[in-house]
Amino acid sequence: LSSLSRARITRWGGMISTPDTVLQSVVKRALIDSGCPLELASQLIGNSHERRWPPGLSMLETRQSNRHRYEEFVTKRIPNKQAIVLMACENEHMGDSMMRDPGFVIIFAHGVDL
């Protein structure tokens, strides 16, 4: 994942908190195609639904109250997709309430500069 470039998110409000399995599969394939090992890609995509996000992001109300912290995330762009990956090893400064091990994916309807 070190080969992925930093993501620039212009619309955090475009998050898809409950992506369906088809969307998750498309993003997982893009992760694998970009060199992410299959097992790690499976873990990251497994954490792409709000029920698997860290506590500070898992509900709409908490997302809204923590929105001021989003710019502190180290985010990586998944090539050619409206999706980002956040790795725990790059986001230790965010704390347990905003990070999940080994990381997670956020898929967007819009708002990621491609």
PDB file of N, CA, C and O in Angstrom, residues 11-18 53 57 63 70 106-110:
ATOM      1  N   ARG A  11     -15.191  16.234  -0.334  1.00  0.00           N
ATOM      2  CA  ARG A  11     -16.545  16.145   0.234  1.00  0.00           C
ATOM      3  C   ARG A  11     -16.664  14.947   1.145  1.00  0.00           C
ATOM      4  O   ARG A  11     -17.078  13.872   0.715  1.00  0.00           O
ATOM      5  N   TRP A  12     -16.297  15.137   2.406  1.00  0.00           N
ATOM      6  CA  TRP A  12     -16.418  14.051   3.375  1.00  0.00           C
ATOM      7  C   TRP A  12     -17.873  13.618   3.528  1.00  0.00           C
ATOM      8  O   TRP A  12     -18.155  12.475   3.881  1.00  0.00           O
ATOM      9  N   GLY A  13     -18.806  14.495   3.236  1.00  0.00           N
ATOM     10  CA  GLY A  13     -20.223  14.160   3.322  1.00  0.00           C
ATOM     11  C   GLY A  13     -20.666  13.145   2.286  1.00  0.00           C
ATOM     12  O   GLY A  13     -21.778  12.624   2.346  1.00  0.00           O
ATOM     13  N   GLY A  14     -19.807  12.833   1.335  1.00  0.00           N
ATOM     14  CA  GLY A  14     -20.124  11.854   0.297  1.00  0.00           C
ATOM     15  C   GLY A  14     -19.824  10.420   0.686  1.00  0.00           C
ATOM     16  O   GLY A  14     -19.917   9.515  -0.149  1.00  0.00           O
ATOM     17  N   MET A  15     -19.490  10.179   1.963  1.00  0.00           N
ATOM     18  CA  MET A  15     -19.200   8.809   2.423  1.00  0.00           C
ATOM     19  C   MET A  15     -20.412   7.902   2.229  1.00  0.00           C
ATOM     20  O   MET A  15     -21.535   8.310   2.485  1.00  0.00           O
ATOM     21  N   ILE A  16     -20.143   6.681   1.803  1.00  0.00           N
ATOM     22  CA  ILE A  16     -21.181   5.647   1.761  1.00  0.00           C
ATOM     23  C   ILE A  16     -20.939   4.772   2.988  1.00  0.00           C
ATOM     24  O   ILE A  16     -19.991   3.988   3.022  1.00  0.00           O
ATOM     25  N   SER A  17     -21.786   4.928   3.994  1.00  0.00           N
ATOM     26  CA  SER A  17     -21.559   4.230   5.258  1.00  0.00           C
ATOM     27  C   SER A  17     -22.002   2.770   5.222  1.00  0.00           C
ATOM     28  O   SER A  17     -21.562   1.964   6.044  1.00  0.00           O
ATOM     29  N   THR A  18     -22.856   2.416   4.262  1.00  0.00           N
ATOM     30  CA  THR A  18     -23.350   1.040   4.161  1.00  0.00           C
ATOM     31  C   THR A  18     -23.217   0.537   2.717  1.00  0.00           C
ATOM     32  O   THR A  18     -24.218   0.303   2.033  1.00  0.00           O
ATOM     33  N   TRP A  53     -16.615   0.262  11.402  1.00  0.00           N
ATOM     34  CA  TRP A  53     -15.770   1.441  11.548  1.00  0.00           C
ATOM     35  C   TRP A  53     -15.464   1.670  13.017  1.00  0.00           C
ATOM     36  O   TRP A  53     -16.184   1.184  13.887  1.00  0.00           O
ATOM     37  N   LEU A  57     -16.612   6.962  14.208  1.00  0.00           N
ATOM     38  CA  LEU A  57     -17.196   7.081  12.865  1.00  0.00           C
ATOM     39  C   LEU A  57     -18.409   6.179  12.660  1.00  0.00           C
ATOM     40  O   LEU A  57     -19.056   6.242  11.622  1.00  0.00           O
ATOM     41  N   ARG A  63     -20.025  10.770  13.594  1.00  0.00           N
ATOM     42  CA  ARG A  63     -19.289  11.271  12.421  1.00  0.00           C
ATOM     43  C   ARG A  63     -19.389  12.788  12.353  1.00  0.00           C
ATOM     44  O   ARG A  63     -18.403  13.479  12.092  1.00  0.00           O
ATOM     45  N   TYR A  70     -11.313  14.962  10.592  1.00  0.00           N
ATOM     46  CA  TYR A  70     -11.080  14.184   9.370  1.00  0.00           C
ATOM     47  C   TYR A  70      -9.806  14.587   8.644  1.00  0.00           C
ATOM     48  O   TYR A  70      -9.107  13.738   8.094  1.00  0.00           O
ATOM     49  N   ILE A 106     -12.989   3.617   3.268  1.00  0.00           N
ATOM     50  CA  ILE A 106     -14.205   4.423   3.161  1.00  0.00           C
ATOM     51  C   ILE A 106     -14.479   4.604   1.670  1.00  0.00           C
ATOM     52  O   ILE A 106     -13.609   5.057   0.924  1.00  0.00           O
ATOM     53  N   ILE A 107     -15.673   4.223   1.266  1.00  0.00           N
ATOM     54  CA  ILE A 107     -16.112   4.382  -0.120  1.00  0.00           C
ATOM     55  C   ILE A 107     -17.002   5.615  -0.181  1.00  0.00           C
ATOM     56  O   ILE A 107     -17.802   5.857   0.716  1.00  0.00           O
ATOM     57  N   PHE A 108     -16.835   6.386  -1.233  1.00  0.00           N
ATOM     58  CA  PHE A 108     -17.577   7.637  -1.396  1.00  0.00           C
ATOM     59  C   PHE A 108     -18.477   7.587  -2.620  1.00  0.00           C
ATOM     60  O   PHE A 108     -18.129   6.933  -3.630  1.00  0.00           O
ATOM     61  N   ALA A 109     -19.581   8.302  -2.550  1.00  0.00           N
ATOM     62  CA  ALA A 109     -20.417   8.511  -3.740  1.00  0.00           C
ATOM     63  C   ALA A 109     -19.736   9.546  -4.637  1.00  0.00           C
ATOM     64  O   ALA A 109     -19.793   9.472  -5.863  1.00  0.00           O
ATOM     65  N   HIS A 110     -19.071  10.516  -4.010  1.00  0.00           N
ATOM     66  CA  HIS A 110     -18.323  11.581  -4.685  1.00  0.00           C
ATOM     67  C   HIS A 110     -17.468  12.259  -3.645  1.00  0.00           C
ATOM     68  O   HIS A 110     -17.652  12.070  -2.445  1.00  0.00           O
TER      69      HIS A 110
END
